[in-house]
mmCIF file of C-alpha atoms in Angstrom:
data_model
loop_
_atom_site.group_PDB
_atom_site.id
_atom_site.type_symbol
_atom_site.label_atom_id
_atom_site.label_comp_id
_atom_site.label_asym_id
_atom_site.label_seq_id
_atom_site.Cartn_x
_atom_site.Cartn_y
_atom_site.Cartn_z
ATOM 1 C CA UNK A 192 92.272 73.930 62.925
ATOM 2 C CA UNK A 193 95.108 72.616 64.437
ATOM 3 C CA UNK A 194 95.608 69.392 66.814
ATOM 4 C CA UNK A 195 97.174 65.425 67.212
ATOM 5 C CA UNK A 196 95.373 64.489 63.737
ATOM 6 C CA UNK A 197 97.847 62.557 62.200
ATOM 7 C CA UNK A 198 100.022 62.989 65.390
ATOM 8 C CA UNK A 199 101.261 60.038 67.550
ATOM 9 C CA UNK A 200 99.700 59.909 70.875
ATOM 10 C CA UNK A 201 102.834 59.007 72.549
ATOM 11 C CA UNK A 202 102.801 59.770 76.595
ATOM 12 C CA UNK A 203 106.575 59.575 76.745
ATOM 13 C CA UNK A 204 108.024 61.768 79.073
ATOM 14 C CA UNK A 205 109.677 64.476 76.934
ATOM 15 C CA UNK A 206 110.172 67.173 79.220
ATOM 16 C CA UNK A 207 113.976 67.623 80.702
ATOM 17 C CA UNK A 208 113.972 67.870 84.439
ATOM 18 C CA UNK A 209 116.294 71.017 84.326
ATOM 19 C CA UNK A 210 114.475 72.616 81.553
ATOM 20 C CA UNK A 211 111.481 71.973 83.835
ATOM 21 C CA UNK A 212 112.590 73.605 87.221
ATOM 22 C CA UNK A 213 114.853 76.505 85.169
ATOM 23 C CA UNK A 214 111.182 77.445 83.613
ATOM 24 C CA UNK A 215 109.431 76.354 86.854
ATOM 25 C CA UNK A 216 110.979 77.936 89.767
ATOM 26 C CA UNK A 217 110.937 81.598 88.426
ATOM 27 C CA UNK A 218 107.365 81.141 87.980
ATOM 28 C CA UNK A 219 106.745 79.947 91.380
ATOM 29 C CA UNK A 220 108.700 83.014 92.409
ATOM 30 C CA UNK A 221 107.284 85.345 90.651
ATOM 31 C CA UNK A 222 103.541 83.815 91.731
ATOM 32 C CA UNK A 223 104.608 84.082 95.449
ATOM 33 C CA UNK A 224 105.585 87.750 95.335
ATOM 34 C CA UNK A 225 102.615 88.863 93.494
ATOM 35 C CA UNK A 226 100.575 86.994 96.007
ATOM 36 C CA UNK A 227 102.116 88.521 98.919
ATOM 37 C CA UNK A 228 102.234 92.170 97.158
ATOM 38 C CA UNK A 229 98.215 91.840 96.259
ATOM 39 C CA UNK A 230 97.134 90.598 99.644
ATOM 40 C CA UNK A 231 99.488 93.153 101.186
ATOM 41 C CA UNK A 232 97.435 95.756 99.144
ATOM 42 C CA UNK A 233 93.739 94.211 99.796
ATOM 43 C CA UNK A 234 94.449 94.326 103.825
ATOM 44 C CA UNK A 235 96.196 98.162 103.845
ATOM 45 C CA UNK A 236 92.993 99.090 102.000
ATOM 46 C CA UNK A 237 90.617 97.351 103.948
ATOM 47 C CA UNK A 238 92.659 98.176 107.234
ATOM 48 C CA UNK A 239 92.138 101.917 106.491
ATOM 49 C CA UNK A 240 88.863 101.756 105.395
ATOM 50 C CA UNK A 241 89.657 103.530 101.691
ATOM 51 C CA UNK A 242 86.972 102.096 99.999
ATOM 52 C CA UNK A 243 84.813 104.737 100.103
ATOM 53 C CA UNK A 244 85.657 106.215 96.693
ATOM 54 C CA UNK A 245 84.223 104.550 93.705
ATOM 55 C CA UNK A 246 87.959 104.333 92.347
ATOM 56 C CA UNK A 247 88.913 102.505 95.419
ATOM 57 C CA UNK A 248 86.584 99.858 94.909
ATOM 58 C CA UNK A 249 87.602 99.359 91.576
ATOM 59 C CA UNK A 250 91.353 99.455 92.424
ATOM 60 C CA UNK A 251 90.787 96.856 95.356
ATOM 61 C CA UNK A 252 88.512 94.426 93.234
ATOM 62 C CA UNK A 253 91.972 94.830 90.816
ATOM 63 C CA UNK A 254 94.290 93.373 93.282
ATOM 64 C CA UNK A 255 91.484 90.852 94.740
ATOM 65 C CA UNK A 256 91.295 89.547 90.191
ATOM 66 C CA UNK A 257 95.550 89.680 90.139
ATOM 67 C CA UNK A 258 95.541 87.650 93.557
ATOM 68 C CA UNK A 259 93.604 85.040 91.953
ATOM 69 C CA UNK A 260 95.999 85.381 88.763
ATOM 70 C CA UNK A 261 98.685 84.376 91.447
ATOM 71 C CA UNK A 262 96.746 81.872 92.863
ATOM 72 C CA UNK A 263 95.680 79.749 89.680
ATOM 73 C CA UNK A 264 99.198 80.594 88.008
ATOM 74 C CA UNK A 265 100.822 78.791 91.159
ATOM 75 C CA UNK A 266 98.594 75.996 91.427
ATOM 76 C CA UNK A 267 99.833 75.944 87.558
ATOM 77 C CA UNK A 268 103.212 76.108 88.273
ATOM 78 C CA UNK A 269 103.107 72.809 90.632
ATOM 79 C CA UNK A 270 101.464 71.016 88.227
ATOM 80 C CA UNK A 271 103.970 71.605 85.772
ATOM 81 C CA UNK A 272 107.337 71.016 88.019
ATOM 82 C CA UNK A 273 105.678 67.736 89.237
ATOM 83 C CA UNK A 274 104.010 66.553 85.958
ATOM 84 C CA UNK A 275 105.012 68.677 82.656
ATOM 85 C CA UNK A 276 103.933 66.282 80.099
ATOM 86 C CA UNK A 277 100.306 66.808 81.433
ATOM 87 C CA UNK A 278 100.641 70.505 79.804
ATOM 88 C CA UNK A 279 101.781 69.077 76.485
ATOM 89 C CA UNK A 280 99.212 66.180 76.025
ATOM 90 C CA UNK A 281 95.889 67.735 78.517
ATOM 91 C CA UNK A 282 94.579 66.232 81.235
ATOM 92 C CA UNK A 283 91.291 66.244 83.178
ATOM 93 C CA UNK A 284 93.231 67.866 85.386
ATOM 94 C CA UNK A 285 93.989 70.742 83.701
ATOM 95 C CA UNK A 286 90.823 71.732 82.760
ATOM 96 C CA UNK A 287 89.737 73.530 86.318
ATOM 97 C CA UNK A 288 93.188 75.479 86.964
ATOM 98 C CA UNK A 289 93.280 76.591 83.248
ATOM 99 C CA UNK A 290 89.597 77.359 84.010
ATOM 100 C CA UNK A 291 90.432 79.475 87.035
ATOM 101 C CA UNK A 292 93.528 81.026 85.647
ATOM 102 C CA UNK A 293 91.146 82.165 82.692
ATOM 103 C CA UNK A 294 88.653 83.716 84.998
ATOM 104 C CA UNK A 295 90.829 85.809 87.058
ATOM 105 C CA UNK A 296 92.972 87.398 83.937
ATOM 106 C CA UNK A 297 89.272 88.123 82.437
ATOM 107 C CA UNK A 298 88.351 89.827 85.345
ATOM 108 C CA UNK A 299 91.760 92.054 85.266
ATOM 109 C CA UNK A 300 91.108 92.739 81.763
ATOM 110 C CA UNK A 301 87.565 94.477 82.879
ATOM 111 C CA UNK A 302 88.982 96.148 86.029
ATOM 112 C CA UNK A 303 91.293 97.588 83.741
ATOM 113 C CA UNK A 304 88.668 99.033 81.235
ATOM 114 C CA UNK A 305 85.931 99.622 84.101
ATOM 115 C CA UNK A 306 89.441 102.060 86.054
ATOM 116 C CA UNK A 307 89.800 103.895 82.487
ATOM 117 C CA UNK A 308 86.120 104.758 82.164
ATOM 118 C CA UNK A 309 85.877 105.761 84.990
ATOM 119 C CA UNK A 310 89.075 107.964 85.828
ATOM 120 C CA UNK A 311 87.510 109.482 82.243
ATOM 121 C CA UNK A 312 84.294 110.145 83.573
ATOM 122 C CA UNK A 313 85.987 111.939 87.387
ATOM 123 C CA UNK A 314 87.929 114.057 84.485
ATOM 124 C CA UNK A 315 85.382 115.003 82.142
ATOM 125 C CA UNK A 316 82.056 115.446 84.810
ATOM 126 C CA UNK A 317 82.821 119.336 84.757
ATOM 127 C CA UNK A 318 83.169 119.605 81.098
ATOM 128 C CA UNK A 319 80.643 117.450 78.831
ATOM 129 C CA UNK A 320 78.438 115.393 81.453
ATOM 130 C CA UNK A 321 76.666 115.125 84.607
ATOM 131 C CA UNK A 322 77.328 111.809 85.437
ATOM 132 C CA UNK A 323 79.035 111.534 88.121
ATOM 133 C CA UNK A 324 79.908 107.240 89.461
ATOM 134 C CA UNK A 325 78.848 106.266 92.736
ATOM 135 C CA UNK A 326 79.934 103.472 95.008
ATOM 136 C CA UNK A 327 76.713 101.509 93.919
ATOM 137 C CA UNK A 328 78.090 102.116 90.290
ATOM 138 C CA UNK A 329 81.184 100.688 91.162
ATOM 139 C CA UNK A 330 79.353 97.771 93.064
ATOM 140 C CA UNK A 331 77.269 96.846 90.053
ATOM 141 C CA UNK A 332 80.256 97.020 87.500
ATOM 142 C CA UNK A 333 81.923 94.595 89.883
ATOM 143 C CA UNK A 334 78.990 91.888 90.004
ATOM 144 C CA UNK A 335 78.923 92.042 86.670
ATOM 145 C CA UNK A 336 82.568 91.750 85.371
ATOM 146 C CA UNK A 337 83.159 88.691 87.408
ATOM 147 C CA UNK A 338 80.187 87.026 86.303
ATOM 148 C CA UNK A 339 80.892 87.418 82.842
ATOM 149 C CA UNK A 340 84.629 86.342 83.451
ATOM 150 C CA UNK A 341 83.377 83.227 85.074
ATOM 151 C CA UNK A 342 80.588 82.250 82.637
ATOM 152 C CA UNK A 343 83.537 83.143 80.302
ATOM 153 C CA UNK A 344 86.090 81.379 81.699
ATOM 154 C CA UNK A 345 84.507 78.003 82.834
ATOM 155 C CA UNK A 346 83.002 77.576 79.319
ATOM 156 C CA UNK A 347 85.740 74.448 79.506
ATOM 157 C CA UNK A 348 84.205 73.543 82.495
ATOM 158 C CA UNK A 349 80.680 73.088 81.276
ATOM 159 C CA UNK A 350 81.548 71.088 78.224
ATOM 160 C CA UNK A 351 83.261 73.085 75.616
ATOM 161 C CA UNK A 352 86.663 71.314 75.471
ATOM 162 C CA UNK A 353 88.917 68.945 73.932
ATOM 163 C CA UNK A 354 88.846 65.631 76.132
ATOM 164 C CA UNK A 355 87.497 64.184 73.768
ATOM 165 C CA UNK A 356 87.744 65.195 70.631
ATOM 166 C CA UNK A 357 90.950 65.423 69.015
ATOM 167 C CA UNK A 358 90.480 67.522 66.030
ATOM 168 C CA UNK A 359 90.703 70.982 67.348
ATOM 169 C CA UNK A 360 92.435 70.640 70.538
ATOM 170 C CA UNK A 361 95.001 73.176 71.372
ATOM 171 C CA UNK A 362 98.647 71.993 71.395
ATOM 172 C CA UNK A 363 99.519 74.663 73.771
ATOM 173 C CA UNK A 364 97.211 74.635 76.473
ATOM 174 C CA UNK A 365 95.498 71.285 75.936
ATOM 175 C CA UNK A 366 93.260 70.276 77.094
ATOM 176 C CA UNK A 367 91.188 73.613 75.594
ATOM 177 C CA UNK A 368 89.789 74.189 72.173
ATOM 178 C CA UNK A 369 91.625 76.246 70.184
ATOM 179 C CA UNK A 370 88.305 77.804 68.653
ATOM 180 C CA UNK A 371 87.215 78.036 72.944
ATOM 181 C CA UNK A 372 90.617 80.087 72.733
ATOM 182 C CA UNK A 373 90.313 82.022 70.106
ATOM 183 C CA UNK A 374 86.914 83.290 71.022
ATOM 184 C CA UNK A 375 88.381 84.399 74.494
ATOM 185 C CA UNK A 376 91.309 85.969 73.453
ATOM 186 C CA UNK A 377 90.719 87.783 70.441
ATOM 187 C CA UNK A 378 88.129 90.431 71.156
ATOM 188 C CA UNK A 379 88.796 90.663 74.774
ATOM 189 C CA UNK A 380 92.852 91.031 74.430
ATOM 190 C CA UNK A 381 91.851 93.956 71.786
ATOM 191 C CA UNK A 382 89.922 95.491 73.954
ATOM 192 C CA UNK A 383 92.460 95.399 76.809
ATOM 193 C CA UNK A 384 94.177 97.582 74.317
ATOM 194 C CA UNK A 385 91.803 100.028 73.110
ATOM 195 C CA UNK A 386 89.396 100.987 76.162
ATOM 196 C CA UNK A 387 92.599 101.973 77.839
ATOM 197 C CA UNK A 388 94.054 103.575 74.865
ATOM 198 C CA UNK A 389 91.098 105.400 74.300
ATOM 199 C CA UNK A 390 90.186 106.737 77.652
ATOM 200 C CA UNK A 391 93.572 107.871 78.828
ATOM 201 C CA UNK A 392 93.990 109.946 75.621
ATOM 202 C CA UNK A 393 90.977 111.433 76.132
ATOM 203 C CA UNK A 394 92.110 112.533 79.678
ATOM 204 C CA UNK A 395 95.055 113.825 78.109
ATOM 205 C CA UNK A 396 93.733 116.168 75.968
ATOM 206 C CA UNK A 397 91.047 117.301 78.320
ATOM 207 C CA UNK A 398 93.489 117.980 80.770
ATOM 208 C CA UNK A 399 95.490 119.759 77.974
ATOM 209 C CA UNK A 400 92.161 121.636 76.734
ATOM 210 C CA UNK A 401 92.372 122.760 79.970
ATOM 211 C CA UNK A 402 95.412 124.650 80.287
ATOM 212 C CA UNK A 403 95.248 126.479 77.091
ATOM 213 C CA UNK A 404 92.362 127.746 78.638
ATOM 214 C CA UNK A 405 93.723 128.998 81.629
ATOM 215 C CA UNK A 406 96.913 129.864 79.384
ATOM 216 C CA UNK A 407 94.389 132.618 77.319
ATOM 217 C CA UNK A 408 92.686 133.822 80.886
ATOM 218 C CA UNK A 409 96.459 134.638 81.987
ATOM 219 C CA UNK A 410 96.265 132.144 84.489
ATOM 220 C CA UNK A 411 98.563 129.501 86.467
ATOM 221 C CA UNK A 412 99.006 126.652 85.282
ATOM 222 C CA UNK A 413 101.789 124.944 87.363
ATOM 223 C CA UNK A 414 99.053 122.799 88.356
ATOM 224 C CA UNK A 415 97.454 121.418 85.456
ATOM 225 C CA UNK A 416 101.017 121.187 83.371
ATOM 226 C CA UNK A 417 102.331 118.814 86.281
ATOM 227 C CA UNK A 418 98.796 116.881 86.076
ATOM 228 C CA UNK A 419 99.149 116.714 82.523
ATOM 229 C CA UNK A 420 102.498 115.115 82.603
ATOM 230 C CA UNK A 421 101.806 112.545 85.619
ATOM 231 C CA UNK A 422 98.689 111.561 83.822
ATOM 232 C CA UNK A 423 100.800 110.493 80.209
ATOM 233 C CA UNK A 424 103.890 109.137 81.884
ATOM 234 C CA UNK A 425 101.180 106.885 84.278
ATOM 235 C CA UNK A 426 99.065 106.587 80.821
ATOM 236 C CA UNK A 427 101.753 105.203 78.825
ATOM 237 C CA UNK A 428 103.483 102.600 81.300
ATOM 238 C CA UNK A 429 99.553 101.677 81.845
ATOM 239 C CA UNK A 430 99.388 100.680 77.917
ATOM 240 C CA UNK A 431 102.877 99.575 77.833
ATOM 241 C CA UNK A 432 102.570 97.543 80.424
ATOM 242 C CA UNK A 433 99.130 95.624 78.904
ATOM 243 C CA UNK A 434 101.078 95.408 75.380
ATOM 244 C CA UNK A 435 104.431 93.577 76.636
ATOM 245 C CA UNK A 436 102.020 91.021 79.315
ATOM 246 C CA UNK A 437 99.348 90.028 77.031
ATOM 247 C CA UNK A 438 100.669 90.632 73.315
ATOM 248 C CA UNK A 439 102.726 87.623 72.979
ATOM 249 C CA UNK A 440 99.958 85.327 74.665
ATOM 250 C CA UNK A 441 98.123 86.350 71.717
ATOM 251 C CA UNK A 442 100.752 85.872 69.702
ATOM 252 C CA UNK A 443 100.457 82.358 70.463
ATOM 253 C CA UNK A 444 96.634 81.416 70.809
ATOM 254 C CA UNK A 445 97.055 83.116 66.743
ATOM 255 C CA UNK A 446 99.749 80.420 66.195
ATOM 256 C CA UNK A 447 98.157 78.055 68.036
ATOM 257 C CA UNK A 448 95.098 78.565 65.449
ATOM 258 C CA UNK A 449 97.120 78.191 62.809
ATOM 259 C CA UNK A 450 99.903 75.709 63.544
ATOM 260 C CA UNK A 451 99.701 71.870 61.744
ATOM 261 C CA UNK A 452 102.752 70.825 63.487
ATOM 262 C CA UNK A 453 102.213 68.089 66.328
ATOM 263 C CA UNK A 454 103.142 69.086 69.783
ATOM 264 C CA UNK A 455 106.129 66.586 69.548
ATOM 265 C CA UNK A 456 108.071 68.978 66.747
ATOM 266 C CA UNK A 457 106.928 72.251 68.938
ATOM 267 C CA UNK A 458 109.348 70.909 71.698
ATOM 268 C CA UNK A 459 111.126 72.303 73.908
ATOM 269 C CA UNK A 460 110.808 76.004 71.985
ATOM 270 C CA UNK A 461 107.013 76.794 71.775
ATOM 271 C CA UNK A 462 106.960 75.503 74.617
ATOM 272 C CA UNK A 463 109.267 77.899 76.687
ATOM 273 C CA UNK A 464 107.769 80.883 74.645
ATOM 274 C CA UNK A 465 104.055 79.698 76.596
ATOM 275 C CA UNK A 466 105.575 79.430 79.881
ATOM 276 C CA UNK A 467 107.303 83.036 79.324
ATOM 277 C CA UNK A 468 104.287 84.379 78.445
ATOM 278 C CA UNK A 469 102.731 83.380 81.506
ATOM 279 C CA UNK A 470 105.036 84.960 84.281
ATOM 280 C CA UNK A 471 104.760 87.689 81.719
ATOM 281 C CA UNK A 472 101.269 87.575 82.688
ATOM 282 C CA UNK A 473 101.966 87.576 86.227
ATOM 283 C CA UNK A 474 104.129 90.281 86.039
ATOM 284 C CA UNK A 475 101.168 91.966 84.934
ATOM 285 C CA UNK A 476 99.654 91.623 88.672
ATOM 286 C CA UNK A 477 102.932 92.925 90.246
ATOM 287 C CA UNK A 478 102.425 95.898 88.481
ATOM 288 C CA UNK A 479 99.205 96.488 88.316
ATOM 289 C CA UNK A 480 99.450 97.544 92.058
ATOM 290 C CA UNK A 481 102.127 99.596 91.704
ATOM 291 C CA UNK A 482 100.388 101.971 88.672
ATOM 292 C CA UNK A 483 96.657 101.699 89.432
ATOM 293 C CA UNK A 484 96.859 101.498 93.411
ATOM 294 C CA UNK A 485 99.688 102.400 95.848
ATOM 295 C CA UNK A 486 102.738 103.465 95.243
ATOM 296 C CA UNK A 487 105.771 102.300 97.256
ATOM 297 C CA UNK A 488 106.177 105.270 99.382
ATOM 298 C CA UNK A 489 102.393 105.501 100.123
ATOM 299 C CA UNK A 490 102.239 101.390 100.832
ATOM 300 C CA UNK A 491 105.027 102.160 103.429
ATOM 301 C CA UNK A 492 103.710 104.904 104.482
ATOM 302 C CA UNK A 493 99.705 103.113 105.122
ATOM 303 C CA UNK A 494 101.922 99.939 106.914
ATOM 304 C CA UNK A 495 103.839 102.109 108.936
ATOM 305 C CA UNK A 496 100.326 103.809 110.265
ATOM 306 C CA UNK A 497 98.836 100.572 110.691
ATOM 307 C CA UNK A 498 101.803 99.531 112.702
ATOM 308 C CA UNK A 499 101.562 102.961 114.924
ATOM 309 C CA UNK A 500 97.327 102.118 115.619
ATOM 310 C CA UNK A 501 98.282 98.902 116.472
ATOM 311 C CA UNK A 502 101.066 100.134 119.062
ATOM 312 C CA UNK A 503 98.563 102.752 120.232
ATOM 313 C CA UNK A 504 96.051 100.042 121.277
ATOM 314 C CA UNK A 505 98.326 97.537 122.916
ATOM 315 C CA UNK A 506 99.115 100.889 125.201
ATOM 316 C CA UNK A 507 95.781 101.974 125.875
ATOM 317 C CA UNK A 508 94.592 98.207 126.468
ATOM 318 C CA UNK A 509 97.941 97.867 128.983
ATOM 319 C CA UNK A 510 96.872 101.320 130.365
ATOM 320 C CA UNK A 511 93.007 100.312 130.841
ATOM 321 C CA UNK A 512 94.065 97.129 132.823
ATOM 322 C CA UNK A 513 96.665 99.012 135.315
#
């Protein structure tokens, strides 16, 4: 394993002030709007009471898990603009917003798996299987994805980093492990991959299954052809969009693991490649919303009916006290 064996401890300030605020700022940005687009989404949904679908429940819980992506990744963010040599060497401080930030992306990971199961399981109920989820289904796989991604994710927390010992720490996000890192990353970035992968396909080809059949009955199928296509086009951005946000984070937790260079000779490139790959990351909770939740159009349209109840009310209320 990698780490400062053999490395210099020097606490010199390395970082260049512009180099700092040019990778900064867009991160702050980019942490801001995702904030305000998630909370924007948790309120219209809670405002109009859609949460009585399983699938809502799921898609809220995934902007409530990319809100607190936002949240950590800014609280990040000001930590690096106001001390950046704390993100090369580690610090006690680190340790809880890494913690957090870890939690909250493992808890998008599972919304993301628990929304492909189950859009498989609304397509296929009429074909292979009974099962049909329920709100309490949805309830349950909630509990239980965040408590895994915060047993998960405050491992650090509880003992299992690198204060102290020097031998294996991580010269990218000291002060974790880089075998803490490598167990998170690995099997749960993989899966971010494949459950998706998997499911969606699988909707695909039922829905395709599907047509063919109604094809050899001499039926429409208007219908299911323009399902078909909205389903791959949302399918593949889905994927896509996992692959380009979390691919080159593990890109570098597997070059963390296998680096022997001291963080001193990774400057300022390796660097800049781990701070890209987080507002990659956070790009990720942008959109997120966009494929999984509302759409533009519809988030207008939900606001702008807010707006009108709200109106509505202020009349009747001015009405009622004439």
């Amino acid at each position: 394993m990698n780490g400062f064996l053999n490395c210099s401890a020097n606490y010199t300030k390395i970082w260049n002030q512009y180099l700092v605020l040019a990778l900064g700022i867009p991160q702050l940005t980019i942490n801001v709007a995702s904030i305000i687009f998630n909370c924007t989404v948790i309120f219209t949904r809670l405002a109009t009471r859609d949460l009585h679908k399983p699938i809502s429940i799921l898609f809220c819980n995934l902007a409530v898990s990319d809100l607190f992506t936002s949240f950590s990744g800014f609280w990040i963010s000001m930590l690096f603009i106001t001390n950046p040599d704390i993100t090369i060497f580690g610090s006690q401080v680190m340790l809880a917003p890494y913690s957090l930030y870890t939690t909250s992306i493992l808890s998008t990971i599972y919304n993301l798996m628990s929304i492909g199961v189950e859009r498989y399981l609304a397509v296929a109920k009429s074909m292979r299987t009974r099962f049909r989820v329920g709100r309490s289904h949805s309830m349950v796989v909630v509990f239980i994805s965040w408590v895994l991604a915060f047993f998960l994710g405050c491992l650090p927390l509880m003992g299992w980093n690198c204060l102290q010992a020097e031998r294996s720490i991580s010269v990218l996000y000291s002060p974790f492990c880089v075998d803490y890192l490598v167990f998170i990353t690995l099997p749960n970035v993989v899966l971010a991959f494949l459950v998706p992968l998997f499911t969606y396909l699988r909707i695909i080809i039922i829905l395709r299954k599907r047509k063919l059949r109604m094809q050899a009955c001499g039926q429409a199928t208007s219908t299911y052809k323009s399902a078909e296509t909205q389903v791959a086009r949302t399918s593949i951005s889905i994927w896509l969009l996992a692959l380009v946000s979390y691919s080159p984070f593990l890109a570098g937790v597997i070059f963390d693991a296998t680096n022997q260079r001291c963080h001193i000779d990774l400057y300022p490139g390796v660097y800049i490649f781990r701070n890209c790959t987080a507002m990659l990351v956070t790009i990720t909770c942008l959109g997120n919303p966009l494929l999984y939740t509302l759409r533009l159009k519809e988030l207008g349209a939900k606001l702008k009916t807010l707006r009108c109840l709200s109106a509505n009310r202020v009349r009747a209320c001015a009405i009622e006290s004439i």
